[in-house]
mmCIF file of C-alpha atoms in Angstrom:
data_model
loop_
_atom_site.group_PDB
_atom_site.id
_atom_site.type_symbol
_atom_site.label_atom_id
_atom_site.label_comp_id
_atom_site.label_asym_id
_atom_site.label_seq_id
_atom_site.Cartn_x
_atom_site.Cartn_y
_atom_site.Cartn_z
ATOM 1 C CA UNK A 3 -23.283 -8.677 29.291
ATOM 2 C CA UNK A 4 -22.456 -8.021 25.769
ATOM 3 C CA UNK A 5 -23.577 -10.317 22.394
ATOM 4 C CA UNK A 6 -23.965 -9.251 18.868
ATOM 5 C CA UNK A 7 -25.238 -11.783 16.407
ATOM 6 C CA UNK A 8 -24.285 -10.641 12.748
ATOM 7 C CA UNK A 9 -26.898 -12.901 10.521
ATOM 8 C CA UNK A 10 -24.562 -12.187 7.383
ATOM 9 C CA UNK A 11 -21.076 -13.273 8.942
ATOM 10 C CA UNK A 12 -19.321 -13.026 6.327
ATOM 11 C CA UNK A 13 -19.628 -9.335 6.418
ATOM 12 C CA UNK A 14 -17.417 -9.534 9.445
ATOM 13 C CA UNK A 15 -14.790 -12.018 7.962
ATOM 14 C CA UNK A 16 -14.343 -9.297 4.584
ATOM 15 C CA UNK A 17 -13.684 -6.610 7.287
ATOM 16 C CA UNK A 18 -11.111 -7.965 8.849
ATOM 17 C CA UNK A 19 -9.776 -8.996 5.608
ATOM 18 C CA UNK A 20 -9.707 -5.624 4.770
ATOM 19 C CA UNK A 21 -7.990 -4.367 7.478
ATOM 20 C CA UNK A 22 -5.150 -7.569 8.374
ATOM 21 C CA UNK A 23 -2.474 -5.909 5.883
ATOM 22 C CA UNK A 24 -2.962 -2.254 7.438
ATOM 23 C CA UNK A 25 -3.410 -2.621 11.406
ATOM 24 C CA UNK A 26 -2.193 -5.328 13.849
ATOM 25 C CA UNK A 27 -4.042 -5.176 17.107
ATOM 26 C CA UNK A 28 -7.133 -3.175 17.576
ATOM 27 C CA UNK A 29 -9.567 -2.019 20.284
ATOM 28 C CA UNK A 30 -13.559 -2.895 19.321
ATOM 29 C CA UNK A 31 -15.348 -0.565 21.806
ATOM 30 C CA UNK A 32 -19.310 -1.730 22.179
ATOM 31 C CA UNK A 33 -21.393 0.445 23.345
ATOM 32 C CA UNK A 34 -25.669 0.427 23.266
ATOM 33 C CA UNK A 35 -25.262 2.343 19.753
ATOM 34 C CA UNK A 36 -23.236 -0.441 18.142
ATOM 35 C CA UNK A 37 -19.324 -1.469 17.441
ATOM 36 C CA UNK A 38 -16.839 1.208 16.499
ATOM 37 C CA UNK A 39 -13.231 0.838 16.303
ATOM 38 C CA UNK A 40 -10.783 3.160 15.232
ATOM 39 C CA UNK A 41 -6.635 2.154 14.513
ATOM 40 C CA UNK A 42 -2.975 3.472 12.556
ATOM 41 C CA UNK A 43 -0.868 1.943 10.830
ATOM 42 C CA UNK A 44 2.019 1.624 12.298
ATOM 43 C CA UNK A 45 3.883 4.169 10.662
ATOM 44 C CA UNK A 46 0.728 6.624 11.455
ATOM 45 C CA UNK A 47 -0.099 6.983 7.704
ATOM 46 C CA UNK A 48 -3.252 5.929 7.564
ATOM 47 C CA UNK A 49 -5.780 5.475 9.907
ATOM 48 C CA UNK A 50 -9.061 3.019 9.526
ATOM 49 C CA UNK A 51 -12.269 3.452 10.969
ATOM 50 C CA UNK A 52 -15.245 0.983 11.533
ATOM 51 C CA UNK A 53 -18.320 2.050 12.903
ATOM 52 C CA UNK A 54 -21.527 -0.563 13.234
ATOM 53 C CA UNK A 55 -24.942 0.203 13.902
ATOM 54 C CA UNK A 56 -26.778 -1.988 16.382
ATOM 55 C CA UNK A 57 -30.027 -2.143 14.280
ATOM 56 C CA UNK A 58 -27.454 -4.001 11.701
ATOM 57 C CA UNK A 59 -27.418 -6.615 13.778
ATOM 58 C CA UNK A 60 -30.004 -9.957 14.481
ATOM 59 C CA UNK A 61 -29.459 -9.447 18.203
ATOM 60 C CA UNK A 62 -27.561 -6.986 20.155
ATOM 61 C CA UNK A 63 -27.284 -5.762 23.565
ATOM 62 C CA UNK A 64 -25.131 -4.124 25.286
ATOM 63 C CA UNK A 65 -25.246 -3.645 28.980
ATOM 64 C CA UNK A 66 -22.196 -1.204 29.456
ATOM 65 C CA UNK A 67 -19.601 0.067 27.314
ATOM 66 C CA UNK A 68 -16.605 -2.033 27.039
ATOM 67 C CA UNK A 69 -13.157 -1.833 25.160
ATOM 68 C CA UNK A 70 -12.643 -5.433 23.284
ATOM 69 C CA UNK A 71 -8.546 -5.423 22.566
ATOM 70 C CA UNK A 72 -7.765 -7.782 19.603
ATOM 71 C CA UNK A 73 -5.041 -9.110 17.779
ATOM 72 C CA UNK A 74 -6.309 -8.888 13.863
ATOM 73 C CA UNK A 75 -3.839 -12.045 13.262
ATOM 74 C CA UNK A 76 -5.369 -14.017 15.686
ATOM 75 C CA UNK A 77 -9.127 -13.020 15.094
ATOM 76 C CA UNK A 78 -8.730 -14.153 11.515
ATOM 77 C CA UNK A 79 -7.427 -17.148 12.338
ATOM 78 C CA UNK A 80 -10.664 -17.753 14.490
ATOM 79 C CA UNK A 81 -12.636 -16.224 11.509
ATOM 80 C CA UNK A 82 -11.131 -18.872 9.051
ATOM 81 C CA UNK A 83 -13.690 -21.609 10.751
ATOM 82 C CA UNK A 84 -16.614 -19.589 9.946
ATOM 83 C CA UNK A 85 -18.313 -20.100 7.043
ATOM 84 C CA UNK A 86 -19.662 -17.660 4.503
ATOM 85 C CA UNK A 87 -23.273 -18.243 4.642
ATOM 86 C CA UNK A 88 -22.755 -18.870 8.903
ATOM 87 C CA UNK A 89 -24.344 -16.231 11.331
ATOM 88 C CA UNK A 90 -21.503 -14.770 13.715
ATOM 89 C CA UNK A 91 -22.216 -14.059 17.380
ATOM 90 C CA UNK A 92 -19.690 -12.365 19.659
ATOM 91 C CA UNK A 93 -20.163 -12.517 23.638
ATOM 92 C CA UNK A 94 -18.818 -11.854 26.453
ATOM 93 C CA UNK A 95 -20.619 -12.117 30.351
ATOM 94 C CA UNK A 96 -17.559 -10.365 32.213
ATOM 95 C CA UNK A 97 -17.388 -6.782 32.647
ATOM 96 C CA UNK A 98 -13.155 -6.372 31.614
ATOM 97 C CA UNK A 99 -13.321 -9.215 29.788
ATOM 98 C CA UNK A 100 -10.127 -11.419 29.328
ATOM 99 C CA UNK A 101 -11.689 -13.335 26.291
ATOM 100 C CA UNK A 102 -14.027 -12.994 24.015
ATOM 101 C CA UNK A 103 -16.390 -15.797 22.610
ATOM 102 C CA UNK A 104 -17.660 -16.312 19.195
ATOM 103 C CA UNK A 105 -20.311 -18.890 17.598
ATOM 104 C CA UNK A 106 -20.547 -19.796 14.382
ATOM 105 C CA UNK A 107 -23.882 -21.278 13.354
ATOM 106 C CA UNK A 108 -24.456 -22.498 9.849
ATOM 107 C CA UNK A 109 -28.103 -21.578 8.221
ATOM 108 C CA UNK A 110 -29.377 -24.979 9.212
ATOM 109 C CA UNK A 111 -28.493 -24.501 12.871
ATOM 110 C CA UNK A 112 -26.875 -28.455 12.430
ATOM 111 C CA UNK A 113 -23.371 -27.126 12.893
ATOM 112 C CA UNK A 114 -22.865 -25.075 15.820
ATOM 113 C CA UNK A 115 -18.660 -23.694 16.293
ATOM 114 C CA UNK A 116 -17.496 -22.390 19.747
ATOM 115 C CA UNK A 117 -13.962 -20.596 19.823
ATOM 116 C CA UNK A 118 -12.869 -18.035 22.483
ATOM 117 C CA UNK A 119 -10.145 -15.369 21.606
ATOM 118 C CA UNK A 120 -7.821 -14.369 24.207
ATOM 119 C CA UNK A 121 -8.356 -10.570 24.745
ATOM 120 C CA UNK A 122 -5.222 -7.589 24.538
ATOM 121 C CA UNK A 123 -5.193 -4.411 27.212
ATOM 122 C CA UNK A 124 -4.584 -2.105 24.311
ATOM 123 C CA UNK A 125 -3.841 1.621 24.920
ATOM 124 C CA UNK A 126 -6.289 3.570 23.008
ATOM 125 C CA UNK A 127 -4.711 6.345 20.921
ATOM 126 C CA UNK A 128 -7.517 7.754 18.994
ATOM 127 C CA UNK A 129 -8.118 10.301 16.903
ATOM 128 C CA UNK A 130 -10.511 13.240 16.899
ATOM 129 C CA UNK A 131 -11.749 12.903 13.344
ATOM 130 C CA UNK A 132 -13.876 16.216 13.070
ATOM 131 C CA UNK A 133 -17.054 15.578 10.760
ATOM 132 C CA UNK A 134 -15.337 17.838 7.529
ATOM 133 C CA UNK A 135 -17.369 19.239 4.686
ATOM 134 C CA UNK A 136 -14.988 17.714 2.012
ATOM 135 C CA UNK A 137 -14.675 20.194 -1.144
ATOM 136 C CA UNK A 138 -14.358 17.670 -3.317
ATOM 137 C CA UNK A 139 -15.962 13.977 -3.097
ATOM 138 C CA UNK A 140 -15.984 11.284 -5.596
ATOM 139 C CA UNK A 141 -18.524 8.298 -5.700
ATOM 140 C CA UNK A 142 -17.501 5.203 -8.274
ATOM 141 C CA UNK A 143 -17.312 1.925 -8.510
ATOM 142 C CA UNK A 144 -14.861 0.116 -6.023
ATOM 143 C CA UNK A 145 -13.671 -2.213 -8.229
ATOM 144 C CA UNK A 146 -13.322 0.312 -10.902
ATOM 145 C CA UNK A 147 -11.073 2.732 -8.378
ATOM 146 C CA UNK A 148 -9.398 -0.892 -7.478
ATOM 147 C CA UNK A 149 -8.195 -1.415 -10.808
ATOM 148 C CA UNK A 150 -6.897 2.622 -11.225
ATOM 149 C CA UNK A 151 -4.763 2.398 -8.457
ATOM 150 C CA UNK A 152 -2.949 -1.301 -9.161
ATOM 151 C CA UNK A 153 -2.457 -0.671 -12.888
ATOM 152 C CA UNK A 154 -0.966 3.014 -11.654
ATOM 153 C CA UNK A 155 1.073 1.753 -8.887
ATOM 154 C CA UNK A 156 2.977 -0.500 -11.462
ATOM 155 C CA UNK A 157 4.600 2.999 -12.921
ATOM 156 C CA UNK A 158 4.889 4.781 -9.759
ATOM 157 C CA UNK A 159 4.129 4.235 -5.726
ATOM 158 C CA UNK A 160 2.396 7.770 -5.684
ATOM 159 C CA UNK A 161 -0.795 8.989 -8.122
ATOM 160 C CA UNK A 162 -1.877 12.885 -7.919
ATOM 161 C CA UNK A 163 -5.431 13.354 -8.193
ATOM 162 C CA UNK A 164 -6.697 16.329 -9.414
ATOM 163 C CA UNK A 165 -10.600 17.180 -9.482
ATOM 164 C CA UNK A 166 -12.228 19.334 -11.468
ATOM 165 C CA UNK A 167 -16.149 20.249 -12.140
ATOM 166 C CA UNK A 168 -16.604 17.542 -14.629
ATOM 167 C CA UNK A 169 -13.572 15.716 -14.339
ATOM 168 C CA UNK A 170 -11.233 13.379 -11.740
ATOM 169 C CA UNK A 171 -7.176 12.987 -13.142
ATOM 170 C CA UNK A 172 -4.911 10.329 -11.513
ATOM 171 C CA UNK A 173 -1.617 11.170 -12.642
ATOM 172 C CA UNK A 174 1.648 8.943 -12.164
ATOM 173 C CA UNK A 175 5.242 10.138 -13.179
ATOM 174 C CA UNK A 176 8.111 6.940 -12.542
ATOM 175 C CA UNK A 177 11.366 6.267 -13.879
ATOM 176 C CA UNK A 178 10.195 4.211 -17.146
ATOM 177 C CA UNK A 179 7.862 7.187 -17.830
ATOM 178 C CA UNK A 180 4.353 8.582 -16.961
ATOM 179 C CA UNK A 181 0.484 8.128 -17.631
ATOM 180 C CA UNK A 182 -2.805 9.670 -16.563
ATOM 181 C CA UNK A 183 -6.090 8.049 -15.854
ATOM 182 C CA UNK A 184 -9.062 10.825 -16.482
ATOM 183 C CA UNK A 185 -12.377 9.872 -15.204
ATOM 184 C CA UNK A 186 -15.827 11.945 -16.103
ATOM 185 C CA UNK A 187 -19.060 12.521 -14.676
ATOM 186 C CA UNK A 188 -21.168 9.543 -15.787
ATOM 187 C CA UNK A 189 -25.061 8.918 -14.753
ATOM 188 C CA UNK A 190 -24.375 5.614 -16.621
ATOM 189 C CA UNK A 191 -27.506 3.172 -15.163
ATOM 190 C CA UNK A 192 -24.539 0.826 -15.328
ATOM 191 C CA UNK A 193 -22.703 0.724 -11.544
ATOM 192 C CA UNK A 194 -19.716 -0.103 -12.924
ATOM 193 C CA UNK A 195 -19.912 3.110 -15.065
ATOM 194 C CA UNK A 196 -21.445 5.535 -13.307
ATOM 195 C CA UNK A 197 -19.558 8.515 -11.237
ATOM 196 C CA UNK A 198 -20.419 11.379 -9.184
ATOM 197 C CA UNK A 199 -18.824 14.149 -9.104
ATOM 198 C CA UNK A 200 -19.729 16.903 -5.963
ATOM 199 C CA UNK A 201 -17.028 19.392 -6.774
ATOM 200 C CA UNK A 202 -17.101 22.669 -4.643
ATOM 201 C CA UNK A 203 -13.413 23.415 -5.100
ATOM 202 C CA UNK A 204 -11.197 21.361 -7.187
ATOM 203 C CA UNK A 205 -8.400 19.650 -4.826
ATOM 204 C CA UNK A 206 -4.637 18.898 -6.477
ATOM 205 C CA UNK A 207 -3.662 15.902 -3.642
ATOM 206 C CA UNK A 208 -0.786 13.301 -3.905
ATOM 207 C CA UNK A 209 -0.744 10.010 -2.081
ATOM 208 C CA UNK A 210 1.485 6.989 -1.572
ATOM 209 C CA UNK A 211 -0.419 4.146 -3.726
ATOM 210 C CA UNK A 212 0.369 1.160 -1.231
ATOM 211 C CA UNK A 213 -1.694 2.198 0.966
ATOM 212 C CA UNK A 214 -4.516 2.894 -1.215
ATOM 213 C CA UNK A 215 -3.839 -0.480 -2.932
ATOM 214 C CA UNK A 216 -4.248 -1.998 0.992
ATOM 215 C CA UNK A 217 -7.623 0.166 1.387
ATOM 216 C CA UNK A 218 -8.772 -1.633 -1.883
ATOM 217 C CA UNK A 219 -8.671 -4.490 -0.085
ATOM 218 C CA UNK A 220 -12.477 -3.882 0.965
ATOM 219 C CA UNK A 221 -14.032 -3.895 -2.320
ATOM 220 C CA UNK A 222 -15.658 -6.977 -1.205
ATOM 221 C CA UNK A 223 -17.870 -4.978 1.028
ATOM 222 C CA UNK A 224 -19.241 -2.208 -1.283
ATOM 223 C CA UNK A 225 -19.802 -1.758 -5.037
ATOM 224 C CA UNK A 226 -19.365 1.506 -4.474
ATOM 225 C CA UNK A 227 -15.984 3.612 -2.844
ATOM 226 C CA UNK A 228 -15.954 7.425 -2.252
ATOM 227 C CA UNK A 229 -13.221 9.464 -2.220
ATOM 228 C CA UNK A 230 -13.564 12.382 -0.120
ATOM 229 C CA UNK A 231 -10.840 15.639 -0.464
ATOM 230 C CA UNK A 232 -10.031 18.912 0.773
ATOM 231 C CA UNK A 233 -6.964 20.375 0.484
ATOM 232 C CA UNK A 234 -4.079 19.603 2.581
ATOM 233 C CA UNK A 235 -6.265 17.109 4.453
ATOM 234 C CA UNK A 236 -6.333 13.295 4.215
ATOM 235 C CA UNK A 237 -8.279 11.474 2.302
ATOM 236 C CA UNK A 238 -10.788 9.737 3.001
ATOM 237 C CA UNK A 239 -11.398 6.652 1.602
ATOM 238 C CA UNK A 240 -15.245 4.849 2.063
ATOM 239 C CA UNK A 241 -16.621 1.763 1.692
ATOM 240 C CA UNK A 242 -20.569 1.926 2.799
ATOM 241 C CA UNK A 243 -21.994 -1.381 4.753
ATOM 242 C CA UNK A 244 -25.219 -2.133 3.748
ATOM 243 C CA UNK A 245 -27.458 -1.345 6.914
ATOM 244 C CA UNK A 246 -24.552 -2.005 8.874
ATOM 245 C CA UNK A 247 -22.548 0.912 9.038
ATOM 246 C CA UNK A 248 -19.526 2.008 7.066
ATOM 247 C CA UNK A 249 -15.576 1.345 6.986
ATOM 248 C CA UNK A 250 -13.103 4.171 6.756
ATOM 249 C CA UNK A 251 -10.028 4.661 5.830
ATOM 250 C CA UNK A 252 -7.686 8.232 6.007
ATOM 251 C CA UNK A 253 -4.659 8.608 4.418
ATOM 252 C CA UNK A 254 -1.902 11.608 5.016
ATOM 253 C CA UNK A 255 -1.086 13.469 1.881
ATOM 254 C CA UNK A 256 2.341 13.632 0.646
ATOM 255 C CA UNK A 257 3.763 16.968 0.129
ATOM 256 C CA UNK A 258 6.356 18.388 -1.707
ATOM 257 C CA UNK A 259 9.306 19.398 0.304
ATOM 258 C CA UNK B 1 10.253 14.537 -4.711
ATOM 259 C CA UNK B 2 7.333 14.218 -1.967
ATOM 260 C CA UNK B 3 7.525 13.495 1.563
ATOM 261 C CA UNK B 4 5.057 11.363 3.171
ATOM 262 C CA UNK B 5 2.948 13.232 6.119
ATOM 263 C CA UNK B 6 1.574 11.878 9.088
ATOM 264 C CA UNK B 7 -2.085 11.050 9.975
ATOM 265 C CA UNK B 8 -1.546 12.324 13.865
ATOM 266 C CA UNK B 9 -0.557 15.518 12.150
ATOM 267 C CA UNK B 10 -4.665 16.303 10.917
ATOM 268 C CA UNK B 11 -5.984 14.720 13.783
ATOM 269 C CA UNK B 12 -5.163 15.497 17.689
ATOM 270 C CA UNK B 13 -4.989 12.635 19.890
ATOM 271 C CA UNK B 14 -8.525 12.425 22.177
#
């Protein structure tokens, strides 16, 4: 028996709208510690990560572990009938499940919505992220980093960032010409201001702007992004869930040949 | 120019 009621649905709904551009079909694997699900792209260039705590949710339980294979297209279609202020429950009674079944309940309880999403056998080709001590890691405002990357991607699809003790550089070079975008240290009280700088080696990383552009696509989830670098690694990209858990996102460097 | 690494090249398959 597995169900997880989500009081704040809509938290769900923004994550899969974060991820529908960047993965297709995904494996949700529940276990008693929560929801996790890691995916590619399909050109293996970036990867996304979701991890959920259980004490996020209303309810949870869990009996046993089991591997929930969805198609992202067809989940949000099923997501589309639940509205923003509805609570989200997901359930399934079968061990390997063939469906899964979701209820949508608005805050009145006077509007109760039943759907049940045919389930994928997925192969599971994850990742062994390692836990990495990144040397350089960079906490701003989402929307802020949002706006960096579209108004840089207009001049060029890839920006080298460059960190430095007090200072972060996104650089751009295209064919009409190049720009820079240099960001400081700021304890503004201000969120939309304010940047953090933890700089234990400076990092000098380039990286194909579409796909940070897609990863921007979560901003909806956090006020706050980090950017987290160490040379010749990927980056990773993350968006905090309030007492939820967090959404990930790694993206391979480019590299001069 | 730059050429675009993979992800599966950081990270070995579990």
């Amino acid at each position: 028996m597995f169900e997880a009621k989500l009081q704040q649905g809509v938290i769900f709904k923004k994550i899969v709208d974060a991820i529908k551009d960047l993965v297709k079909s995904v494996n949700i694997d529940a276990s008693t510690s929560g929801l996790s699900m890691q995916a590619m792209d399909s050109a293996h260039v970036a990867l996304v990560s979701l991890k959920l705590n259980e004490n996020g949710f209303k309810d949870y339980r869990c009996d046993r572990p089991i591997t929930l294979g969805l198609s992202i297209e067809n989940l949000s279609k099923i997501l589309k009938c639940a509205g923003n202020d509805d609570t989200i429950t997901l359930q399934t009674d079968e061990e390997e499940p063939s469906s899964l079944k979701f209820f949508f309940e608005n805050q009145q309880a006077s509007k109760i919505s039943e759907f049940s999403l045919n389930l994928m056998s997925l192969d599971s080709e994850s990742l062994g992220i390692p836990d990495t001590d990144y040397s350089s890691v960079i906490q701003m405002s989402s929307a802020e980093f949002s706006r960096i990357c579209k108004e840089l991607s207009s001049i060029s699809e890839t920006v080298e960032i460059e960190t430095s003790k007090e200072s972060v550089k996104f650089s751009v070079q295209g064919d009409i010409g190049a720009g820079s975008i240099t960001v400081k240290n700021n304890q503004s009280d201000k969120d939309v201001d304010r940047v953090d700088l933890q700089i234990d080696q400076p990092v000098k990383l380039t990286f194909a702007l579409r796909y940070l552009n897609m990863f921007n696509k979560a901003v909806s989830l956090s006020s706050t992004v980090s950017l987290n670098m160490s040379e010749e690694n990927p980056l990773m990209v993350e968006y905090k869930i309030d007492d939820l858990g967090s959404l990930r996102f790694y993206l391979a460097p480019k590299i001069s040949d | 120019s730059q050429c675009q690494t993979c992800i599966d090249g950081y990270y070995l398959l579990n």
